[in-house]
mmCIF file of C-alpha atoms in Angstrom:
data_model
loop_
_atom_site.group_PDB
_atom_site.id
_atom_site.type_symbol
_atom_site.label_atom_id
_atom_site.label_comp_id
_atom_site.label_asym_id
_atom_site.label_seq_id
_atom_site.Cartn_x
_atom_site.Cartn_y
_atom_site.Cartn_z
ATOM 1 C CA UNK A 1 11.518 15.033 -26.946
ATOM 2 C CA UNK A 2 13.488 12.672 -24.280
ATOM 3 C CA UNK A 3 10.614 12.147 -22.353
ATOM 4 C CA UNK A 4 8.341 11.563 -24.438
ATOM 5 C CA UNK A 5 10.549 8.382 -25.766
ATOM 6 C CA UNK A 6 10.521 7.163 -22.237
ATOM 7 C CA UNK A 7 6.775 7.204 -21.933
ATOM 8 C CA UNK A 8 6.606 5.277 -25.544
ATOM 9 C CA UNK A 9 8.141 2.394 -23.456
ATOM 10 C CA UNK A 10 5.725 -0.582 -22.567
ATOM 11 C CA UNK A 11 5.912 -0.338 -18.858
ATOM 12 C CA UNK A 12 6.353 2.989 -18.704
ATOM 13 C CA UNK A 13 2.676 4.082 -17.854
ATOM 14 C CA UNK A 14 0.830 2.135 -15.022
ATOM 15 C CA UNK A 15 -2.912 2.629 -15.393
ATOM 16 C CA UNK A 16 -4.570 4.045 -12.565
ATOM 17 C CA UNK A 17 -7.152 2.479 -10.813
ATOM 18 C CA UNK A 18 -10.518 4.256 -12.291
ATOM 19 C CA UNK A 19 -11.536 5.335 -8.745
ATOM 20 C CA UNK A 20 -8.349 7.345 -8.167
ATOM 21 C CA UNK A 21 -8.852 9.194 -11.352
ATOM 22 C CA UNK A 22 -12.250 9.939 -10.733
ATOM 23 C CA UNK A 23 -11.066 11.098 -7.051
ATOM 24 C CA UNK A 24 -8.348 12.900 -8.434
ATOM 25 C CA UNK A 25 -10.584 15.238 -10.715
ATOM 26 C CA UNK A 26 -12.753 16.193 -7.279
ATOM 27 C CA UNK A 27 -10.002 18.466 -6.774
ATOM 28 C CA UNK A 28 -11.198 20.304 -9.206
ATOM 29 C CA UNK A 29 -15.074 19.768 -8.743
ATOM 30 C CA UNK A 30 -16.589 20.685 -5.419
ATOM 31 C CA UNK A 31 -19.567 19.418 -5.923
ATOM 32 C CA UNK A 32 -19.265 15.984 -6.460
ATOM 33 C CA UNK A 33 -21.342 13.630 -4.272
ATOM 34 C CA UNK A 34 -19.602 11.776 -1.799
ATOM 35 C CA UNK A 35 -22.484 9.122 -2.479
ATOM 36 C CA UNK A 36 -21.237 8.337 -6.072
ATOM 37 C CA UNK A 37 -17.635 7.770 -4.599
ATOM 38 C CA UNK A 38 -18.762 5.635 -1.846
ATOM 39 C CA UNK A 39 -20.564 3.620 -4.524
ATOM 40 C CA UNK A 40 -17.955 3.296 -6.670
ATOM 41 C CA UNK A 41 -14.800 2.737 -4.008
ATOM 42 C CA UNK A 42 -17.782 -0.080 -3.023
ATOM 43 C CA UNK A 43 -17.078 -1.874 -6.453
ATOM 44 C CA UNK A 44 -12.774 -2.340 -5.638
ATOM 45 C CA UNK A 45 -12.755 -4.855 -3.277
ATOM 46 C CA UNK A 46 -9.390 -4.548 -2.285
ATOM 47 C CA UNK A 47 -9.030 -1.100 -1.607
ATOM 48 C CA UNK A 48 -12.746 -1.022 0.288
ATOM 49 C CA UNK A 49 -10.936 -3.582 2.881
ATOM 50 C CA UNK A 50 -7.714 -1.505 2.751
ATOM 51 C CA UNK A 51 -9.916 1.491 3.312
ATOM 52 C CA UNK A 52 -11.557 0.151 6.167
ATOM 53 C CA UNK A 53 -8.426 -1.347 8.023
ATOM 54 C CA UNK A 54 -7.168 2.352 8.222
ATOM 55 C CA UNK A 55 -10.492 3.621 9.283
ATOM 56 C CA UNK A 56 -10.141 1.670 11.902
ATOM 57 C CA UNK A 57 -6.587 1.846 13.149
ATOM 58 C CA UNK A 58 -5.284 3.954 15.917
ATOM 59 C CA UNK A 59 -4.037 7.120 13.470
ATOM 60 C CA UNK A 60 -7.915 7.894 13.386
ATOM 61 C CA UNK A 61 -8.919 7.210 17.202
ATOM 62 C CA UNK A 62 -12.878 7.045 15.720
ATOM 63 C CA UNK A 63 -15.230 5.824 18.732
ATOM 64 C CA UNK A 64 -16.846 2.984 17.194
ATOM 65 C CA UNK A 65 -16.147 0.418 14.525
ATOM 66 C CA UNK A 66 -16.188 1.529 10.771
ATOM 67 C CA UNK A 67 -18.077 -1.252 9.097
ATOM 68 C CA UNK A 68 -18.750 0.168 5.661
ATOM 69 C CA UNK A 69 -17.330 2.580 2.815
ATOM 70 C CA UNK A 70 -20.348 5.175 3.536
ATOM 71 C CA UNK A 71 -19.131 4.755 7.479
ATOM 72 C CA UNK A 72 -15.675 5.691 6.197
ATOM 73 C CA UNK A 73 -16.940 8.600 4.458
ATOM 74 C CA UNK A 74 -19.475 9.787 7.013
ATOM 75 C CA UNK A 75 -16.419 9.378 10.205
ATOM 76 C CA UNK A 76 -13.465 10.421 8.552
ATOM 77 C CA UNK A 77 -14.748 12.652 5.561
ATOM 78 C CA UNK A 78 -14.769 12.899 2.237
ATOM 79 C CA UNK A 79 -11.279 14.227 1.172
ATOM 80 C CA UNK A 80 -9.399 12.231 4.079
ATOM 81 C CA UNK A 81 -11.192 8.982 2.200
ATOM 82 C CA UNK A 82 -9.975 11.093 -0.862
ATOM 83 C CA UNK A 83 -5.936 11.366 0.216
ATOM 84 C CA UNK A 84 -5.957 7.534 1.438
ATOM 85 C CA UNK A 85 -7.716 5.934 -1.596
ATOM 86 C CA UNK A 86 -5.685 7.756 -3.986
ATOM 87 C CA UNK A 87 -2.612 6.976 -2.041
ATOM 88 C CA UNK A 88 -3.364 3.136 -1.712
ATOM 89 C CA UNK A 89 -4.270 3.102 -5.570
ATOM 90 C CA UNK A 90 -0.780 3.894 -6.616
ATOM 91 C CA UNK A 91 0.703 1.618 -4.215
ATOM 92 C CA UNK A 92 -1.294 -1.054 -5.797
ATOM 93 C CA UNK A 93 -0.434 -0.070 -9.158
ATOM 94 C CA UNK A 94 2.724 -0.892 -9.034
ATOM 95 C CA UNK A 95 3.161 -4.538 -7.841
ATOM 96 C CA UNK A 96 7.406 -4.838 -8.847
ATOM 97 C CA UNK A 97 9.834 -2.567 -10.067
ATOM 98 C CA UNK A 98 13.239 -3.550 -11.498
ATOM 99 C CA UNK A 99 16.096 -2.558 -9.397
ATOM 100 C CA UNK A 100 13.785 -0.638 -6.760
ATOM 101 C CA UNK A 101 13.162 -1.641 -3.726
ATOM 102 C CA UNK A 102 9.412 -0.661 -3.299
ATOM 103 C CA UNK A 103 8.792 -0.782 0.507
ATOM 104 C CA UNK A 104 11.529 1.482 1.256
ATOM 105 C CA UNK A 105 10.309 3.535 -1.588
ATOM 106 C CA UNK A 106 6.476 3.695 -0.448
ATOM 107 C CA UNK A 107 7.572 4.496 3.290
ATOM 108 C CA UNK A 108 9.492 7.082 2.518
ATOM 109 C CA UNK A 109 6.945 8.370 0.025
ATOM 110 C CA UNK A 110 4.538 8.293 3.082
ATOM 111 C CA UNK A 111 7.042 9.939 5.101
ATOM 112 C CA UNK A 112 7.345 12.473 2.627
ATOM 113 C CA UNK A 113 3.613 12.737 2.582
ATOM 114 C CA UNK A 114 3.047 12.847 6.460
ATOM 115 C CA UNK A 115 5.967 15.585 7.003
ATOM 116 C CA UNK A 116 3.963 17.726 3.599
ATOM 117 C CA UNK A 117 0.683 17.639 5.710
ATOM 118 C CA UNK A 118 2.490 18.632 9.098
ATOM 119 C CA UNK A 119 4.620 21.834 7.407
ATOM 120 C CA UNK A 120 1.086 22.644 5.651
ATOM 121 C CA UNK A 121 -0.122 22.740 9.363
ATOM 122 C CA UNK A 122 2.319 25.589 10.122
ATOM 123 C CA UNK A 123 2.340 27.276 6.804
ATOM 124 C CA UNK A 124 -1.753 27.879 6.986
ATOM 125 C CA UNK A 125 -1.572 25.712 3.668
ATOM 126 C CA UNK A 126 -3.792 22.905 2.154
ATOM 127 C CA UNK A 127 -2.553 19.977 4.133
ATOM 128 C CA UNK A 128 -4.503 17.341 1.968
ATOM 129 C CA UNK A 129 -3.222 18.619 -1.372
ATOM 130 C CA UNK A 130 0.166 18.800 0.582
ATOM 131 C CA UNK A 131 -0.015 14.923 1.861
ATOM 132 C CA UNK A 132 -1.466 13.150 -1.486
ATOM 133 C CA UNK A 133 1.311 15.644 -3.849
ATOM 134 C CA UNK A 134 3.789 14.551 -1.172
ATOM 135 C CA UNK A 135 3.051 10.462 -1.500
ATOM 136 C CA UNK A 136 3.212 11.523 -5.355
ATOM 137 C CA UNK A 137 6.258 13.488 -5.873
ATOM 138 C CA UNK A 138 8.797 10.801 -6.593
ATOM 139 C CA UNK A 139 6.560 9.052 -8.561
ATOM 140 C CA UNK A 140 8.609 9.707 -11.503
ATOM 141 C CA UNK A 141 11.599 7.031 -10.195
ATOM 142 C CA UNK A 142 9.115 3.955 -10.517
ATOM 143 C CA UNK A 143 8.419 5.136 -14.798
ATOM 144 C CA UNK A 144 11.953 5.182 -14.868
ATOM 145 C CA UNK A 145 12.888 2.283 -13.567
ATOM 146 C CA UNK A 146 9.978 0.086 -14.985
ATOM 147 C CA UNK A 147 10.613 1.696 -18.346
ATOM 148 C CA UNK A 148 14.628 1.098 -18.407
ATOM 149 C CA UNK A 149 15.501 -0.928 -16.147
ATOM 150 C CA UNK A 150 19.162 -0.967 -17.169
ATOM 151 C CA UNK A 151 19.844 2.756 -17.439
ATOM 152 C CA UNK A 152 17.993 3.204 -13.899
ATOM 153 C CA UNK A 153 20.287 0.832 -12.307
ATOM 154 C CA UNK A 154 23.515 2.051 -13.967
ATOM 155 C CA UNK A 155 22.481 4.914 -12.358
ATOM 156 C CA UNK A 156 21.528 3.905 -8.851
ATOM 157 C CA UNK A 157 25.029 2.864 -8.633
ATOM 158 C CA UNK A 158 26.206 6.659 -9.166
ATOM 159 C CA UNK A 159 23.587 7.782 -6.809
ATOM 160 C CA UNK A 160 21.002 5.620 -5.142
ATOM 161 C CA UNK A 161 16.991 6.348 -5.418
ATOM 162 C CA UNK A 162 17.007 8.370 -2.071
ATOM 163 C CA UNK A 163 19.951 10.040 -2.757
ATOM 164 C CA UNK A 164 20.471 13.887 -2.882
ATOM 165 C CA UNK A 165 22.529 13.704 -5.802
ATOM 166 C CA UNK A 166 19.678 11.664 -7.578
ATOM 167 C CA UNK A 167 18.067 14.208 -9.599
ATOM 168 C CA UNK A 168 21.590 15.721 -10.999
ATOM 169 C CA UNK A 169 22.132 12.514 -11.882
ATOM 170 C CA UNK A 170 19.548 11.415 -14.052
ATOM 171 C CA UNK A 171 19.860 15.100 -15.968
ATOM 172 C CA UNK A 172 22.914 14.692 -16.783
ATOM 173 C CA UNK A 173 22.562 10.894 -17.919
ATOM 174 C CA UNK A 174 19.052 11.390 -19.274
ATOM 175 C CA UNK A 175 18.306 14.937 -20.037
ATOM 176 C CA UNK A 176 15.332 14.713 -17.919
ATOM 177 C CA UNK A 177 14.757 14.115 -13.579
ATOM 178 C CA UNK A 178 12.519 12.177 -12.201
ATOM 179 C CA UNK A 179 10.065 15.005 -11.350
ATOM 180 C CA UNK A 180 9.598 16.083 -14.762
ATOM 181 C CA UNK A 181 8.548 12.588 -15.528
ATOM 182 C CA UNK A 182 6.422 12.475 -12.446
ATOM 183 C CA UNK A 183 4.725 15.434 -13.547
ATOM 184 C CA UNK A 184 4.685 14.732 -17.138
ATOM 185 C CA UNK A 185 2.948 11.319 -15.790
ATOM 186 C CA UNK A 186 0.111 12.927 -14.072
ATOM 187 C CA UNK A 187 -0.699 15.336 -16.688
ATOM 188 C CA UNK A 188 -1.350 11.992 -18.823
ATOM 189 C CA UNK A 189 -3.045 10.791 -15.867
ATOM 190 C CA UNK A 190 -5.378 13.987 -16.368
ATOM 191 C CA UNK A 191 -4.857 15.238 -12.561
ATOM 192 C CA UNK A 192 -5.727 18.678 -11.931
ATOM 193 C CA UNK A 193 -2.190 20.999 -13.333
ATOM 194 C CA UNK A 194 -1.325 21.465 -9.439
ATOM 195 C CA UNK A 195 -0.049 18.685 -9.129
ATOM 196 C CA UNK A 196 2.179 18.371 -11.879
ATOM 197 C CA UNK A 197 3.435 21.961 -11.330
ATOM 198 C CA UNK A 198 4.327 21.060 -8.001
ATOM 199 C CA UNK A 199 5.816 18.238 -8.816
ATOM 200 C CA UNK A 200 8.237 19.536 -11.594
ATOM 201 C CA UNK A 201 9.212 22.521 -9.424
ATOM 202 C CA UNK A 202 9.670 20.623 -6.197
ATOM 203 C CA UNK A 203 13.643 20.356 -6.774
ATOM 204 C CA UNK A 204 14.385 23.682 -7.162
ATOM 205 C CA UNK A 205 11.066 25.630 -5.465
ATOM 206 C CA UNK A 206 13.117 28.770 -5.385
ATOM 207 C CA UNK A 207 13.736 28.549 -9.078
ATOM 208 C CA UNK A 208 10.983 31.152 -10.186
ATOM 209 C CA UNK A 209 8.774 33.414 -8.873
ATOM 210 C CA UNK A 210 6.464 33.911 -7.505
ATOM 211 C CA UNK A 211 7.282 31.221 -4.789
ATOM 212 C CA UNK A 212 5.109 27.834 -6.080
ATOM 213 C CA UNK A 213 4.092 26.901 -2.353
ATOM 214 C CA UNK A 214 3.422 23.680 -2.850
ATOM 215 C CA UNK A 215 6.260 22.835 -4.352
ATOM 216 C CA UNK A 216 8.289 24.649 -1.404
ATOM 217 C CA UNK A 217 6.463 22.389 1.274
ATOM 218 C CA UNK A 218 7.102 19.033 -0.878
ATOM 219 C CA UNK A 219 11.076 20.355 -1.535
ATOM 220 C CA UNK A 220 11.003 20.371 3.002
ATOM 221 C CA UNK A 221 9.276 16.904 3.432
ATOM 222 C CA UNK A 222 10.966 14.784 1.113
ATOM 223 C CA UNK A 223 14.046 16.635 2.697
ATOM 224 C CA UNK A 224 12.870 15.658 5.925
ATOM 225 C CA UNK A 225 11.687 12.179 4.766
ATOM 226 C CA UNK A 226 15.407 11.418 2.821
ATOM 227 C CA UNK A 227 17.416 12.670 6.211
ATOM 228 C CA UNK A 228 15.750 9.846 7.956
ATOM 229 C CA UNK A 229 15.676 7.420 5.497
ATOM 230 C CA UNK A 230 19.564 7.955 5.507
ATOM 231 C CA UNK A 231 20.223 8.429 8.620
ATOM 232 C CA UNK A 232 22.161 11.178 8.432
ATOM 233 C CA UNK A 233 23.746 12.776 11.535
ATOM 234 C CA UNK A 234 23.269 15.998 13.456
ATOM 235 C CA UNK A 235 26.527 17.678 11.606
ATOM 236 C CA UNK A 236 25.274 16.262 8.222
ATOM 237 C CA UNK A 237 21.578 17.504 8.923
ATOM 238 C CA UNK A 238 22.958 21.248 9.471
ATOM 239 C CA UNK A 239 24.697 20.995 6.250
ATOM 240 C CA UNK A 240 22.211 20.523 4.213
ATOM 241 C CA UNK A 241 19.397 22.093 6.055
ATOM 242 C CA UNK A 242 16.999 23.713 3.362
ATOM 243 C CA UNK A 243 17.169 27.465 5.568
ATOM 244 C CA UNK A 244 15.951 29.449 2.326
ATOM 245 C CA UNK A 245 13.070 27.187 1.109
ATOM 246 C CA UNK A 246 12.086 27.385 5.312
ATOM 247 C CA UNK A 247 11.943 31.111 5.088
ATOM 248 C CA UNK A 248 10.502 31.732 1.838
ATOM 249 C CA UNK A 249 7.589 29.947 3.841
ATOM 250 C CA UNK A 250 7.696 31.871 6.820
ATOM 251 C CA UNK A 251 8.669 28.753 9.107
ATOM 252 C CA UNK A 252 11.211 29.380 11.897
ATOM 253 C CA UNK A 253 14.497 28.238 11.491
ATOM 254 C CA UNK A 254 15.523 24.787 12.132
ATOM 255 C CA UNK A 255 11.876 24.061 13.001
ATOM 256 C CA UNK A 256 11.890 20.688 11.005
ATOM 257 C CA UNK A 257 14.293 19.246 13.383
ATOM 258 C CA UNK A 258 13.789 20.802 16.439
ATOM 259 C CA UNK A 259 10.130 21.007 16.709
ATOM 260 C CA UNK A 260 8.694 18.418 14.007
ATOM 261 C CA UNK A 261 7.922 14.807 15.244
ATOM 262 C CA UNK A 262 9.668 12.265 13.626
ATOM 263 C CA UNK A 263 8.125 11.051 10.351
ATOM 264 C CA UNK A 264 7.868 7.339 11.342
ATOM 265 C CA UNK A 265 5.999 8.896 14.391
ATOM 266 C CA UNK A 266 3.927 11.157 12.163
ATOM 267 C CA UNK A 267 2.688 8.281 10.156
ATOM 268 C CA UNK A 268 2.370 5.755 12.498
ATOM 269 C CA UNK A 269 -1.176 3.946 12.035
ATOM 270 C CA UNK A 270 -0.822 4.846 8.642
ATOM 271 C CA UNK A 271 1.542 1.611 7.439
ATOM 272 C CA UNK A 272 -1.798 -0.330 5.828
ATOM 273 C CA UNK A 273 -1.385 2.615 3.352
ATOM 274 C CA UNK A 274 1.975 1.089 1.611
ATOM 275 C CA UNK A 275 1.621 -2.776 1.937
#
């Protein structure tokens, strides 16, 4: 198997931090005590202080000063702590990338995230699952381009990172996209199998039935996160507007652009998240 050659590279899998795996598997347990997790985010320094700056900053608007992990937990909740630890984890995991240029990659990773949440909002669907899957989905580029540096930058001159045309690209120059190997890197991760389903079907959400929602809402938001990125303009938007992924979810049409905020706007506050 192709991919599993890639992953047999040296970079190719980042560990992640302990605390995000153990957060990741509350998905999947209910009961888990938000005590243990304060305790434990308590022991990593740096994302305790990274944790607390966005507490604190305007995105939350909480009344008084957040002065400790359990104050974090107790204001904001449990799986809002949840989404931003996990988020800031894999930011910090990977510190440089060959060829990739990582802030432009982690905001619009957060823009993808932000825009999941807000379509999740309309669509009556789980808008933390849709945020941290969001931040996650193009995970896959970073494996590639750690793990083969060369091929990864032959190809970002055929079609950058960000680029539509991306994902054709690396299947027909690899055999394999960068979603499969996003979702082939969190089942070695061990997340819960919603997240790598989500993530392999993102690209083509109307590929099987029935509809994978997730992957639907992630397919809209990165959509919405690339046409900014880009800058496309209003004649280029309408031409690739994603009208059947929109209506398989019920939304209106042309309610991403017309009645969405803007992603930057969406995530503003939430910047500490990516440095």
């Amino acid at each position: 198997m192709q991919l599993e050659a890639l992953f047999q590279q040296p970079h190719a899998l980042p560990a992640a931090p302990k605390i995000v795996n153990e957060l990741v598997r509350s998905f999947d347990n209910p009961a888990i005590a938000t005590e243990d997790i304060a305790r434990q985010l308590g022991a990593d320094p740096v994302l305790s202080a990274k944790l607390l700056r966005l507490a604190n900053s305007a995105y939350y608007h909480v009344s008084r000063s957040v002065g400790t992990v359990e104050d974090a937990v107790l204001m904001l909740g449990f799986v809002t702590v949840r989404t931003l630890v996990i988020s800031s984890g894999l930011v910090s995991g990977y510190k440089t990338v060959p060829g990739l240029n990582l802030p432009q990659f982690w905001r619009y990773s957060l823009h993808s995230a932000v825009s999941a949440r807000w379509i999740a909002r309309q669509t009556g669907d789980n808008q933390d699952l849709a945020f941290t899957v969001g931040m996650m989905h193009a995970i896959g580029q970073l494996v590639i381009h750690a793990a083969m540096p060369e091929q990864a930058m032959q190809l970002d001159k055929i079609a950058p990172p960000l680029d539509a045309r991306r994902l054709d690209a690396e299947r027909v120059s690899l055999g394999y996209d960068y979603a499969q190997v996003g979702a082939e890197l969190t089942r070695r991760w061990k997340f819960p199998a919603t997240f790598a389903e989500a993530i392999a079907a993102f690209p083509d959400p109307l590929a099987k039935t029935p509809l994978n929602r997730l992957a639907a809402i992630v397919h809209l938001a990165s959509w919405r996160a690339r046409i900014e990125e880009n800058a496309l303009s209003n004649e280029e938007i309408i031409a690739c507007y994603p009208n059947e992924v929109a209506e398989a979810l019920g939304l209106p049409p042309s309610v991403l652009v017309d009645r969405m905020p803007p992603p930057a706007e969406l995530s503003a506050g939430l910047e500490e998240l990516v440095k």
